[in-house]
Amino acid sequence: MDRKWISANRLSKEYEIGVKEFVEFAVKNAKDPNRVVCPCLKCCFGKRVREDELEGHLVCNGIDQSYTCWIRHGEKKKGNINFENSSTYASTDFDTDTYEPDRVDEIAKAVEEDLRDCPKMFESLLSDAEKELYNGCTKFTRLSAILKLYNLKASNGWSDKSFTELLTLIKDMLPDDNELPSRTYEAKRILCSIGMSYERIHACPNDCILFRNEYELLKACPKCNVSRYKKKESTPAKVVWYFPIIPRFRRMYRSEEDSKHLTWHADERIRDGMFRHPADSPQWAKIDHEYPEFGIESRNLRLALSTDGMNPHGLQSISHSTWPVILVIYNLPPWLCMKRKFMMLSLLISGPKQPGNDIDVYLTPLIENLKSI
């Protein structure tokens, strides 16, 4: 079926005929003809309408011109369609949390510059990326197997103990010459070299300071004089985990696919006066107006910082408040910005008490990194 009518003038005969053909196709393939997903620019796939309403919406409001593969209306995905170049609002159907094809070679290239000062670590990573999981295995390398298993661990909230038991079991199931690690600790050591590392920073129990920089060697807080440690000096009273953001941003821009998503707001966003993305807001325009050098470069990142308390021991009725700090990237298309892959955990502030107004103390390493970029 010819789709040229999608970009035709809405007053033209071509567009009118195209709308009727689309409505006929959509109703024919709909489970309920009275509840058809509407692809008009006003509903934007978020509303279900009747057949007569669907035709009226498309004539009055227009259709999303990038919606050329009608997967929301019964059309099957064809193998020769390039979905990377068909960025549509229907992309909400794609689950970006599922496994992608192995990108181990891309990962190795991305970390090469970061590990230029650590040649042994890079050689080890490259070796794991090329090493077969076991002799004759063509589907997985040692690194790709660990990445996929660790992704399962993170997605399902498995403990280190349960993951170690799983690794031990799988290792026993595989041929004797397999290269799979048998402990979580070993898997983490391999993944640290590709940017999954973190900084464990001691904090004052009263949220006064972080024991870093000029306070790194102190054993007590210089402001409230409370000990840095619990009874044993090896156990800190309070800890914050910082996950460096700069290496992750670098690797996003080194990926051809991810870097394309980061400029979507400038290259592919529909500009029709409707508010469907933060880039359509007056606040976005105000930033561009007040900081023109920043606004003119579409690759510059627009970030949102969010945090809230959570109780990881909720099932045990224990009063505890741990605060994760999340970075959200507004450059991305609406169907990607809240996906696990693109949401960045930057800080994890341990409890048991909430930081309250002193949260700025814990944000220091993150703010320093943001200022540097």
mmCIF file of C-alpha atoms in Angstrom:
data_model
loop_
_atom_site.group_PDB
_atom_site.id
_atom_site.type_symbol
_atom_site.label_atom_id
_atom_site.label_comp_id
_atom_site.label_asym_id
_atom_site.label_seq_id
_atom_site.Cartn_x
_atom_site.Cartn_y
_atom_site.Cartn_z
ATOM 1 C CA MET A 1 0.000 0.000 0.000
ATOM 2 C CA ASP A 2 1.360 3.402 -1.004
ATOM 3 C CA ARG A 3 2.127 5.586 2.043
ATOM 4 C CA LYS A 4 2.965 8.849 0.223
ATOM 5 C CA TRP A 5 -0.411 10.275 1.238
ATOM 6 C CA ILE A 6 0.867 10.598 4.838
ATOM 7 C CA SER A 7 2.952 13.635 3.882
ATOM 8 C CA ALA A 8 0.368 15.072 1.451
ATOM 9 C CA ASN A 9 -1.748 18.161 2.087
ATOM 10 C CA ARG A 10 -4.674 17.299 4.380
ATOM 11 C CA LEU A 11 -7.062 19.125 2.025
ATOM 12 C CA SER A 12 -6.002 17.067 -0.986
ATOM 13 C CA LYS A 13 -7.908 14.163 -2.494
ATOM 14 C CA GLU A 14 -4.819 11.969 -2.117
ATOM 15 C CA TYR A 15 -4.813 12.472 1.664
ATOM 16 C CA GLU A 16 -8.569 11.828 1.915
ATOM 17 C CA ILE A 17 -8.298 8.540 0.016
ATOM 18 C CA GLY A 18 -5.240 7.527 2.061
ATOM 19 C CA VAL A 19 -7.084 8.148 5.334
ATOM 20 C CA LYS A 20 -10.005 5.994 4.206
ATOM 21 C CA GLU A 21 -7.629 3.177 3.224
ATOM 22 C CA PHE A 22 -5.850 3.431 6.577
ATOM 23 C CA VAL A 23 -9.118 3.407 8.557
ATOM 24 C CA GLU A 24 -10.323 0.388 6.592
ATOM 25 C CA PHE A 25 -7.023 -1.413 7.279
ATOM 26 C CA ALA A 26 -7.000 -0.482 10.985
ATOM 27 C CA VAL A 27 -10.620 -1.532 11.597
ATOM 28 C CA LYS A 28 -10.133 -4.773 9.704
ATOM 29 C CA ASN A 29 -7.174 -5.758 11.904
ATOM 30 C CA ALA A 30 -8.515 -4.403 15.197
ATOM 31 C CA LYS A 31 -9.689 -6.755 17.939
ATOM 32 C CA ASP A 32 -12.466 -4.284 18.740
ATOM 33 C CA PRO A 33 -13.501 -1.962 15.848
ATOM 34 C CA ASN A 34 -14.863 0.519 18.395
ATOM 35 C CA ARG A 35 -11.504 0.849 20.183
ATOM 36 C CA VAL A 36 -8.843 1.562 17.559
ATOM 37 C CA VAL A 37 -5.534 3.223 18.537
ATOM 38 C CA CYS A 38 -5.498 6.756 17.089
ATOM 39 C CA PRO A 39 -2.204 7.890 15.441
ATOM 40 C CA CYS A 40 -3.273 11.519 14.959
ATOM 41 C CA LEU A 41 -0.976 14.299 16.178
ATOM 42 C CA LYS A 42 -3.335 15.131 19.040
ATOM 43 C CA CYS A 43 -3.914 11.623 20.428
ATOM 44 C CA CYS A 44 -0.396 10.392 19.584
ATOM 45 C CA PHE A 45 -1.265 6.693 20.066
ATOM 46 C CA GLY A 46 -2.523 7.411 23.567
ATOM 47 C CA LYS A 47 -6.272 7.121 22.889
ATOM 48 C CA ARG A 48 -8.629 4.528 21.401
ATOM 49 C CA VAL A 49 -11.523 5.731 19.234
ATOM 50 C CA ARG A 50 -14.369 4.484 17.048
ATOM 51 C CA GLU A 51 -14.076 4.107 13.269
ATOM 52 C CA ASP A 52 -15.870 7.384 12.487
ATOM 53 C CA GLU A 53 -13.851 9.269 15.127
ATOM 54 C CA LEU A 54 -10.588 7.867 13.746
ATOM 55 C CA GLU A 55 -11.250 9.267 10.273
ATOM 56 C CA GLY A 56 -12.275 12.650 11.711
ATOM 57 C CA HIS A 57 -9.151 12.859 13.891
ATOM 58 C CA LEU A 58 -6.820 12.091 11.000
ATOM 59 C CA VAL A 59 -8.470 14.669 8.744
ATOM 60 C CA CYS A 60 -8.628 17.417 11.381
ATOM 61 C CA ASN A 61 -5.389 16.799 13.282
ATOM 62 C CA GLY A 62 -3.142 15.087 10.740
ATOM 63 C CA ILE A 63 -1.178 11.871 11.180
ATOM 64 C CA ASP A 64 2.320 11.319 12.541
ATOM 65 C CA GLN A 65 4.269 11.447 9.252
ATOM 66 C CA SER A 66 6.963 9.083 10.529
ATOM 67 C CA TYR A 67 4.406 6.326 11.175
ATOM 68 C CA THR A 68 5.029 4.410 7.951
ATOM 69 C CA CYS A 69 5.021 0.890 9.390
ATOM 70 C CA TRP A 70 1.578 0.362 10.933
ATOM 71 C CA ILE A 71 2.639 -2.070 13.647
ATOM 72 C CA ARG A 72 0.082 -0.632 16.073
ATOM 73 C CA HIS A 73 -2.686 -1.536 13.665
ATOM 74 C CA GLY A 74 -1.911 -5.107 12.708
ATOM 75 C CA GLU A 75 0.876 -4.743 10.154
ATOM 76 C CA LYS A 76 3.671 -7.235 10.713
ATOM 77 C CA LYS A 77 7.268 -6.102 11.015
ATOM 78 C CA LYS A 78 9.183 -6.972 7.877
ATOM 79 C CA GLY A 79 12.778 -8.091 8.049
ATOM 80 C CA ASN A 80 13.921 -5.550 5.452
ATOM 81 C CA ILE A 81 12.582 -2.535 7.349
ATOM 82 C CA ASN A 82 15.267 -0.410 8.929
ATOM 83 C CA PHE A 83 13.748 0.382 12.300
ATOM 84 C CA GLU A 84 16.724 2.535 13.295
ATOM 85 C CA ASN A 85 15.721 5.012 10.600
ATOM 86 C CA SER A 86 11.988 4.793 11.369
ATOM 87 C CA SER A 87 11.763 6.631 14.681
ATOM 88 C CA THR A 88 8.055 6.812 15.398
ATOM 89 C CA TYR A 89 5.852 7.187 18.390
ATOM 90 C CA ALA A 90 4.938 3.580 17.833
ATOM 91 C CA SER A 91 8.367 2.768 19.150
ATOM 92 C CA THR A 92 6.750 2.454 22.550
ATOM 93 C CA ASP A 93 6.047 -1.110 21.500
ATOM 94 C CA PHE A 94 9.726 -1.932 21.443
ATOM 95 C CA ASP A 95 11.055 -3.175 24.767
ATOM 96 C CA THR A 96 14.508 -1.689 25.069
ATOM 97 C CA ASP A 97 15.103 -3.632 28.280
ATOM 98 C CA THR A 98 15.298 -6.889 26.363
ATOM 99 C CA TYR A 99 18.551 -8.222 25.041
ATOM 100 C CA GLU A 100 20.096 -6.499 22.078
ATOM 101 C CA PRO A 101 22.503 -8.240 19.746
ATOM 102 C CA ASP A 102 25.968 -8.576 21.255
ATOM 103 C CA ARG A 103 27.830 -5.267 21.183
ATOM 104 C CA VAL A 104 31.001 -6.566 22.801
ATOM 105 C CA ASP A 105 33.269 -5.270 20.024
ATOM 106 C CA GLU A 106 31.671 -1.839 20.360
ATOM 107 C CA ILE A 107 32.192 -1.923 24.143
ATOM 108 C CA ALA A 108 35.857 -2.847 23.718
ATOM 109 C CA LYS A 109 36.424 0.067 21.321
ATOM 110 C CA ALA A 110 34.581 2.457 23.626
ATOM 111 C CA VAL A 111 36.731 1.692 26.657
ATOM 112 C CA GLU A 112 40.042 1.650 24.785
ATOM 113 C CA GLU A 113 40.656 5.377 25.310
ATOM 114 C CA ASP A 114 39.651 5.240 28.988
ATOM 115 C CA LEU A 115 42.052 2.358 29.614
ATOM 116 C CA ARG A 116 44.943 3.814 27.629
ATOM 117 C CA ASP A 117 46.842 4.317 30.899
ATOM 118 C CA CYS A 118 46.036 0.738 31.993
ATOM 119 C CA PRO A 119 47.182 -1.423 29.068
ATOM 120 C CA LYS A 120 47.052 -4.656 31.083
ATOM 121 C CA MET A 121 43.413 -4.068 32.014
ATOM 122 C CA PHE A 122 42.497 -3.330 28.404
ATOM 123 C CA GLU A 123 44.328 -6.419 27.159
ATOM 124 C CA SER A 124 42.429 -8.490 29.709
ATOM 125 C CA LEU A 125 39.085 -7.001 28.593
ATOM 126 C CA LEU A 126 39.896 -7.590 24.915
ATOM 127 C CA SER A 127 40.916 -11.142 25.696
ATOM 128 C CA ASP A 128 37.604 -11.816 27.479
ATOM 129 C CA ALA A 129 35.703 -10.292 24.524
ATOM 130 C CA GLU A 130 37.392 -12.692 22.092
ATOM 131 C CA LYS A 131 37.632 -15.796 24.263
ATOM 132 C CA GLU A 132 35.025 -18.502 23.589
ATOM 133 C CA LEU A 133 32.849 -19.386 26.573
ATOM 134 C CA TYR A 134 33.964 -22.983 26.007
ATOM 135 C CA ASN A 135 35.786 -24.730 23.188
ATOM 136 C CA GLY A 136 33.602 -24.634 20.072
ATOM 137 C CA CYS A 137 31.034 -22.156 21.430
ATOM 138 C CA THR A 138 30.090 -19.648 18.710
ATOM 139 C CA LYS A 139 27.136 -17.927 20.391
ATOM 140 C CA PHE A 140 28.799 -16.478 23.503
ATOM 141 C CA THR A 141 32.192 -15.182 24.490
ATOM 142 C CA ARG A 142 33.309 -15.036 28.104
ATOM 143 C CA LEU A 143 32.501 -11.311 28.322
ATOM 144 C CA SER A 144 29.121 -11.467 26.553
ATOM 145 C CA ALA A 145 27.969 -14.348 28.773
ATOM 146 C CA ILE A 146 28.889 -12.457 31.939
ATOM 147 C CA LEU A 147 27.205 -9.277 30.659
ATOM 148 C CA LYS A 148 23.917 -11.039 29.928
ATOM 149 C CA LEU A 149 23.878 -12.969 33.184
ATOM 150 C CA TYR A 150 24.706 -9.843 35.172
ATOM 151 C CA ASN A 151 21.938 -7.975 33.352
ATOM 152 C CA LEU A 152 19.520 -10.653 34.595
ATOM 153 C CA LYS A 153 20.863 -10.212 38.121
ATOM 154 C CA ALA A 154 20.318 -6.456 38.038
ATOM 155 C CA SER A 155 16.883 -6.655 36.360
ATOM 156 C CA ASN A 156 15.515 -9.168 38.855
ATOM 157 C CA GLY A 157 17.193 -7.900 42.014
ATOM 158 C CA TRP A 158 19.156 -11.069 42.764
ATOM 159 C CA SER A 159 21.496 -10.997 45.739
ATOM 160 C CA ASP A 160 25.229 -11.636 45.313
ATOM 161 C CA LYS A 161 24.792 -14.953 47.119
ATOM 162 C CA SER A 162 22.048 -16.202 44.787
ATOM 163 C CA PHE A 163 24.033 -15.048 41.733
ATOM 164 C CA THR A 164 27.104 -16.959 42.951
ATOM 165 C CA GLU A 165 24.971 -20.086 43.312
ATOM 166 C CA LEU A 166 23.621 -19.608 39.773
ATOM 167 C CA LEU A 167 27.125 -19.135 38.323
ATOM 168 C CA THR A 168 28.336 -22.248 40.125
ATOM 169 C CA LEU A 169 25.434 -24.286 38.794
ATOM 170 C CA ILE A 170 25.812 -23.067 35.185
ATOM 171 C CA LYS A 171 29.570 -23.632 35.315
ATOM 172 C CA ASP A 172 28.951 -27.251 36.367
ATOM 173 C CA MET A 173 26.449 -27.687 33.514
ATOM 174 C CA LEU A 174 28.858 -26.428 30.847
ATOM 175 C CA PRO A 175 31.800 -28.444 29.477
ATOM 176 C CA ASP A 176 34.798 -28.737 31.782
ATOM 177 C CA ASP A 177 36.901 -26.280 29.745
ATOM 178 C CA ASN A 178 34.403 -23.391 30.127
ATOM 179 C CA GLU A 179 35.592 -19.888 31.091
ATOM 180 C CA LEU A 180 32.562 -18.764 33.136
ATOM 181 C CA PRO A 181 33.476 -17.338 36.562
ATOM 182 C CA SER A 182 32.063 -19.246 39.532
ATOM 183 C CA ARG A 183 31.615 -16.286 41.910
ATOM 184 C CA THR A 184 29.948 -12.866 41.777
ATOM 185 C CA TYR A 185 33.210 -11.275 42.919
ATOM 186 C CA GLU A 186 35.043 -12.576 39.840
ATOM 187 C CA ALA A 187 32.283 -11.370 37.513
ATOM 188 C CA LYS A 188 32.365 -7.890 39.070
ATOM 189 C CA ARG A 189 36.135 -7.651 38.627
ATOM 190 C CA ILE A 190 35.751 -8.351 34.909
ATOM 191 C CA LEU A 191 32.947 -5.790 34.499
ATOM 192 C CA CYS A 192 34.735 -3.032 36.442
ATOM 193 C CA SER A 193 36.989 -2.351 33.465
ATOM 194 C CA ILE A 194 34.021 -1.405 31.240
ATOM 195 C CA GLY A 195 32.794 1.352 33.513
ATOM 196 C CA MET A 196 30.648 -0.513 36.028
ATOM 197 C CA SER A 197 32.824 0.648 38.900
ATOM 198 C CA TYR A 198 31.845 2.904 41.795
ATOM 199 C CA GLU A 199 33.364 4.969 44.576
ATOM 200 C CA ARG A 200 32.539 4.057 48.172
ATOM 201 C CA ILE A 201 32.769 7.260 50.195
ATOM 202 C CA HIS A 202 32.505 7.433 53.984
ATOM 203 C CA ALA A 203 30.119 10.060 55.371
ATOM 204 C CA CYS A 204 29.593 11.742 58.715
ATOM 205 C CA PRO A 205 26.712 10.021 60.599
ATOM 206 C CA ASN A 206 25.171 13.495 61.086
ATOM 207 C CA ASP A 207 25.438 14.363 57.359
ATOM 208 C CA CYS A 208 28.002 17.136 57.940
ATOM 209 C CA ILE A 209 30.713 16.133 55.441
ATOM 210 C CA LEU A 210 32.006 13.417 53.146
ATOM 211 C CA PHE A 211 35.378 12.013 54.091
ATOM 212 C CA ARG A 212 37.053 12.843 50.793
ATOM 213 C CA ASN A 213 39.606 15.361 49.494
ATOM 214 C CA GLU A 214 40.929 17.311 52.516
ATOM 215 C CA TYR A 215 38.896 15.171 54.966
ATOM 216 C CA GLU A 216 39.922 11.811 53.542
ATOM 217 C CA LEU A 217 42.348 10.827 56.325
ATOM 218 C CA LEU A 218 40.319 12.109 59.284
ATOM 219 C CA LYS A 219 38.832 9.646 61.799
ATOM 220 C CA ALA A 220 36.181 12.021 63.140
ATOM 221 C CA CYS A 221 33.996 14.758 61.697
ATOM 222 C CA PRO A 222 35.680 18.191 62.060
ATOM 223 C CA LYS A 223 32.268 19.863 62.516
ATOM 224 C CA CYS A 224 30.440 17.677 65.045
ATOM 225 C CA ASN A 225 33.380 15.556 66.260
ATOM 226 C CA VAL A 226 31.445 12.294 65.795
ATOM 227 C CA SER A 227 33.531 9.246 64.950
ATOM 228 C CA ARG A 228 33.757 8.223 61.318
ATOM 229 C CA TYR A 229 33.521 4.551 62.283
ATOM 230 C CA LYS A 230 31.319 2.251 64.307
ATOM 231 C CA LYS A 231 32.890 0.300 67.154
ATOM 232 C CA LYS A 232 35.409 -1.282 64.817
ATOM 233 C CA GLU A 233 37.544 1.110 62.763
ATOM 234 C CA SER A 234 37.124 -1.075 59.712
ATOM 235 C CA THR A 235 33.351 -0.422 59.580
ATOM 236 C CA PRO A 236 32.223 3.090 58.542
ATOM 237 C CA ALA A 237 29.187 4.548 60.315
ATOM 238 C CA LYS A 238 27.626 5.792 57.065
ATOM 239 C CA VAL A 239 28.466 5.335 53.392
ATOM 240 C CA VAL A 240 27.462 6.869 50.053
ATOM 241 C CA TRP A 241 28.133 5.092 46.770
ATOM 242 C CA TYR A 242 28.978 7.272 43.781
ATOM 243 C CA PHE A 243 28.764 5.917 40.233
ATOM 244 C CA PRO A 244 30.901 8.167 37.974
ATOM 245 C CA ILE A 245 28.835 9.626 35.125
ATOM 246 C CA ILE A 246 31.507 10.942 32.744
ATOM 247 C CA PRO A 247 32.670 7.518 31.457
ATOM 248 C CA ARG A 248 29.030 6.552 30.829
ATOM 249 C CA PHE A 249 28.308 9.744 28.895
ATOM 250 C CA ARG A 250 31.434 9.201 26.789
ATOM 251 C CA ARG A 251 30.382 5.702 25.868
ATOM 252 C CA MET A 252 26.877 6.805 24.963
ATOM 253 C CA TYR A 253 28.313 9.255 22.431
ATOM 254 C CA ARG A 254 30.699 6.654 21.069
ATOM 255 C CA SER A 255 27.762 4.406 20.218
ATOM 256 C CA GLU A 256 26.307 5.336 16.828
ATOM 257 C CA GLU A 257 22.813 4.260 17.869
ATOM 258 C CA ASP A 258 22.809 5.983 21.276
ATOM 259 C CA SER A 259 24.336 9.219 19.979
ATOM 260 C CA LYS A 260 21.582 9.413 17.361
ATOM 261 C CA HIS A 261 18.979 9.164 20.128
ATOM 262 C CA LEU A 262 20.686 11.975 22.064
ATOM 263 C CA THR A 263 20.055 14.455 19.236
ATOM 264 C CA TRP A 264 16.509 13.257 18.518
ATOM 265 C CA HIS A 265 15.010 16.388 20.115
ATOM 266 C CA ALA A 266 16.678 18.530 17.431
ATOM 267 C CA ASP A 267 16.742 16.216 14.403
ATOM 268 C CA GLU A 268 13.522 14.196 14.448
ATOM 269 C CA ARG A 269 11.063 15.853 16.839
ATOM 270 C CA ILE A 270 7.779 16.971 15.274
ATOM 271 C CA ARG A 271 7.286 20.744 15.671
ATOM 272 C CA ASP A 272 3.588 21.461 15.403
ATOM 273 C CA GLY A 273 2.918 23.506 18.541
ATOM 274 C CA MET A 274 1.788 20.484 20.580
ATOM 275 C CA PHE A 275 3.453 19.699 23.917
ATOM 276 C CA ARG A 276 4.678 16.094 23.759
ATOM 277 C CA HIS A 277 8.361 16.471 24.759
ATOM 278 C CA PRO A 278 10.297 18.739 27.172
ATOM 279 C CA ALA A 279 11.823 20.437 24.105
ATOM 280 C CA ASP A 280 8.340 21.806 23.338
ATOM 281 C CA SER A 281 8.176 23.648 26.680
ATOM 282 C CA PRO A 282 8.776 27.397 27.223
ATOM 283 C CA GLN A 283 11.449 26.537 29.817
ATOM 284 C CA TRP A 284 13.519 24.747 27.164
ATOM 285 C CA ALA A 285 13.200 27.763 24.851
ATOM 286 C CA LYS A 286 14.139 30.114 27.690
ATOM 287 C CA ILE A 287 17.382 28.207 28.349
ATOM 288 C CA ASP A 288 18.208 28.332 24.624
ATOM 289 C CA HIS A 289 17.538 32.099 24.610
ATOM 290 C CA GLU A 290 19.565 32.909 27.734
ATOM 291 C CA TYR A 291 22.467 30.592 26.855
ATOM 292 C CA PRO A 292 22.621 30.618 23.034
ATOM 293 C CA GLU A 293 26.070 28.985 22.876
ATOM 294 C CA PHE A 294 24.683 26.037 24.821
ATOM 295 C CA GLY A 295 21.364 25.858 22.976
ATOM 296 C CA ILE A 296 22.823 25.912 19.456
ATOM 297 C CA GLU A 297 24.637 22.594 19.999
ATOM 298 C CA SER A 298 22.036 19.792 19.926
ATOM 299 C CA ARG A 299 24.464 17.287 21.455
ATOM 300 C CA ASN A 300 24.563 19.194 24.761
ATOM 301 C CA LEU A 301 22.785 17.222 27.447
ATOM 302 C CA ARG A 302 19.637 18.398 29.249
ATOM 303 C CA LEU A 303 19.473 16.490 32.526
ATOM 304 C CA ALA A 304 16.924 16.086 35.301
ATOM 305 C CA LEU A 305 17.969 15.098 38.805
ATOM 306 C CA SER A 306 15.487 13.158 40.914
ATOM 307 C CA THR A 307 15.607 11.350 44.242
ATOM 308 C CA ASP A 308 13.332 9.864 46.854
ATOM 309 C CA GLY A 309 13.625 7.654 49.890
ATOM 310 C CA MET A 310 13.034 3.913 49.769
ATOM 311 C CA ASN A 311 13.088 1.162 52.358
ATOM 312 C CA PRO A 312 15.022 -1.888 51.093
ATOM 313 C CA HIS A 313 13.921 -3.749 54.229
ATOM 314 C CA GLY A 314 10.202 -3.034 53.826
ATOM 315 C CA LEU A 315 9.162 -6.679 54.257
ATOM 316 C CA GLN A 316 10.893 -6.801 57.648
ATOM 317 C CA SER A 317 9.038 -3.776 59.108
ATOM 318 C CA ILE A 318 12.335 -2.002 59.795
ATOM 319 C CA SER A 319 12.484 1.793 59.705
ATOM 320 C CA HIS A 320 15.131 2.590 57.120
ATOM 321 C CA SER A 321 15.553 5.210 54.391
ATOM 322 C CA THR A 322 17.974 4.748 51.482
ATOM 323 C CA TRP A 323 18.055 7.485 48.832
ATOM 324 C CA PRO A 324 18.957 6.675 45.197
ATOM 325 C CA VAL A 325 19.753 9.730 43.035
ATOM 326 C CA ILE A 326 18.771 9.285 39.377
ATOM 327 C CA LEU A 327 19.816 11.295 36.311
ATOM 328 C CA VAL A 328 17.234 11.441 33.504
ATOM 329 C CA ILE A 329 18.317 12.559 30.017
ATOM 330 C CA TYR A 330 15.713 14.836 28.402
ATOM 331 C CA ASN A 331 17.414 14.743 24.974
ATOM 332 C CA LEU A 332 15.974 11.301 24.330
ATOM 333 C CA PRO A 333 12.690 10.408 22.614
ATOM 334 C CA PRO A 334 9.733 10.059 25.022
ATOM 335 C CA TRP A 335 9.669 6.273 24.677
ATOM 336 C CA LEU A 336 13.327 5.943 25.770
ATOM 337 C CA CYS A 337 14.020 8.553 28.443
ATOM 338 C CA MET A 338 12.432 6.494 31.245
ATOM 339 C CA LYS A 339 13.840 3.146 30.144
ATOM 340 C CA ARG A 340 16.253 1.353 32.464
ATOM 341 C CA LYS A 341 19.014 1.472 29.849
ATOM 342 C CA PHE A 342 19.123 5.294 29.811
ATOM 343 C CA MET A 343 18.286 6.158 33.428
ATOM 344 C CA MET A 344 21.524 6.714 35.337
ATOM 345 C CA LEU A 345 21.889 5.795 38.977
ATOM 346 C CA SER A 346 24.499 8.338 40.059
ATOM 347 C CA LEU A 347 24.389 8.143 43.877
ATOM 348 C CA LEU A 348 23.094 5.780 46.527
ATOM 349 C CA ILE A 349 22.860 7.375 49.972
ATOM 350 C CA SER A 350 22.665 4.809 52.746
ATOM 351 C CA GLY A 351 20.334 5.087 55.743
ATOM 352 C CA PRO A 352 18.974 4.490 58.222
ATOM 353 C CA LYS A 353 17.949 8.175 58.360
ATOM 354 C CA GLN A 354 17.048 10.382 55.415
ATOM 355 C CA PRO A 355 19.568 13.149 54.553
ATOM 356 C CA GLY A 356 16.909 15.882 54.545
ATOM 357 C CA ASN A 357 18.238 19.376 53.827
ATOM 358 C CA ASP A 358 21.817 18.074 54.040
ATOM 359 C CA ILE A 359 21.436 16.123 50.792
ATOM 360 C CA ASP A 360 23.621 18.765 49.076
ATOM 361 C CA VAL A 361 26.587 17.319 51.022
ATOM 362 C CA TYR A 362 26.071 13.976 49.269
ATOM 363 C CA LEU A 363 25.547 15.554 45.860
ATOM 364 C CA THR A 364 29.039 17.117 45.924
ATOM 365 C CA PRO A 365 30.889 14.500 43.804
ATOM 366 C CA LEU A 366 28.077 14.483 41.228
ATOM 367 C CA ILE A 367 27.958 18.284 40.987
ATOM 368 C CA GLU A 368 31.754 18.424 40.610
ATOM 369 C CA ASN A 369 31.551 16.003 37.670
ATOM 370 C CA LEU A 370 28.707 17.952 36.064
ATOM 371 C CA LYS A 371 30.671 21.214 36.384
ATOM 372 C CA SER A 372 33.732 19.630 34.789
ATOM 373 C CA ILE A 373 31.748 18.653 31.665
#
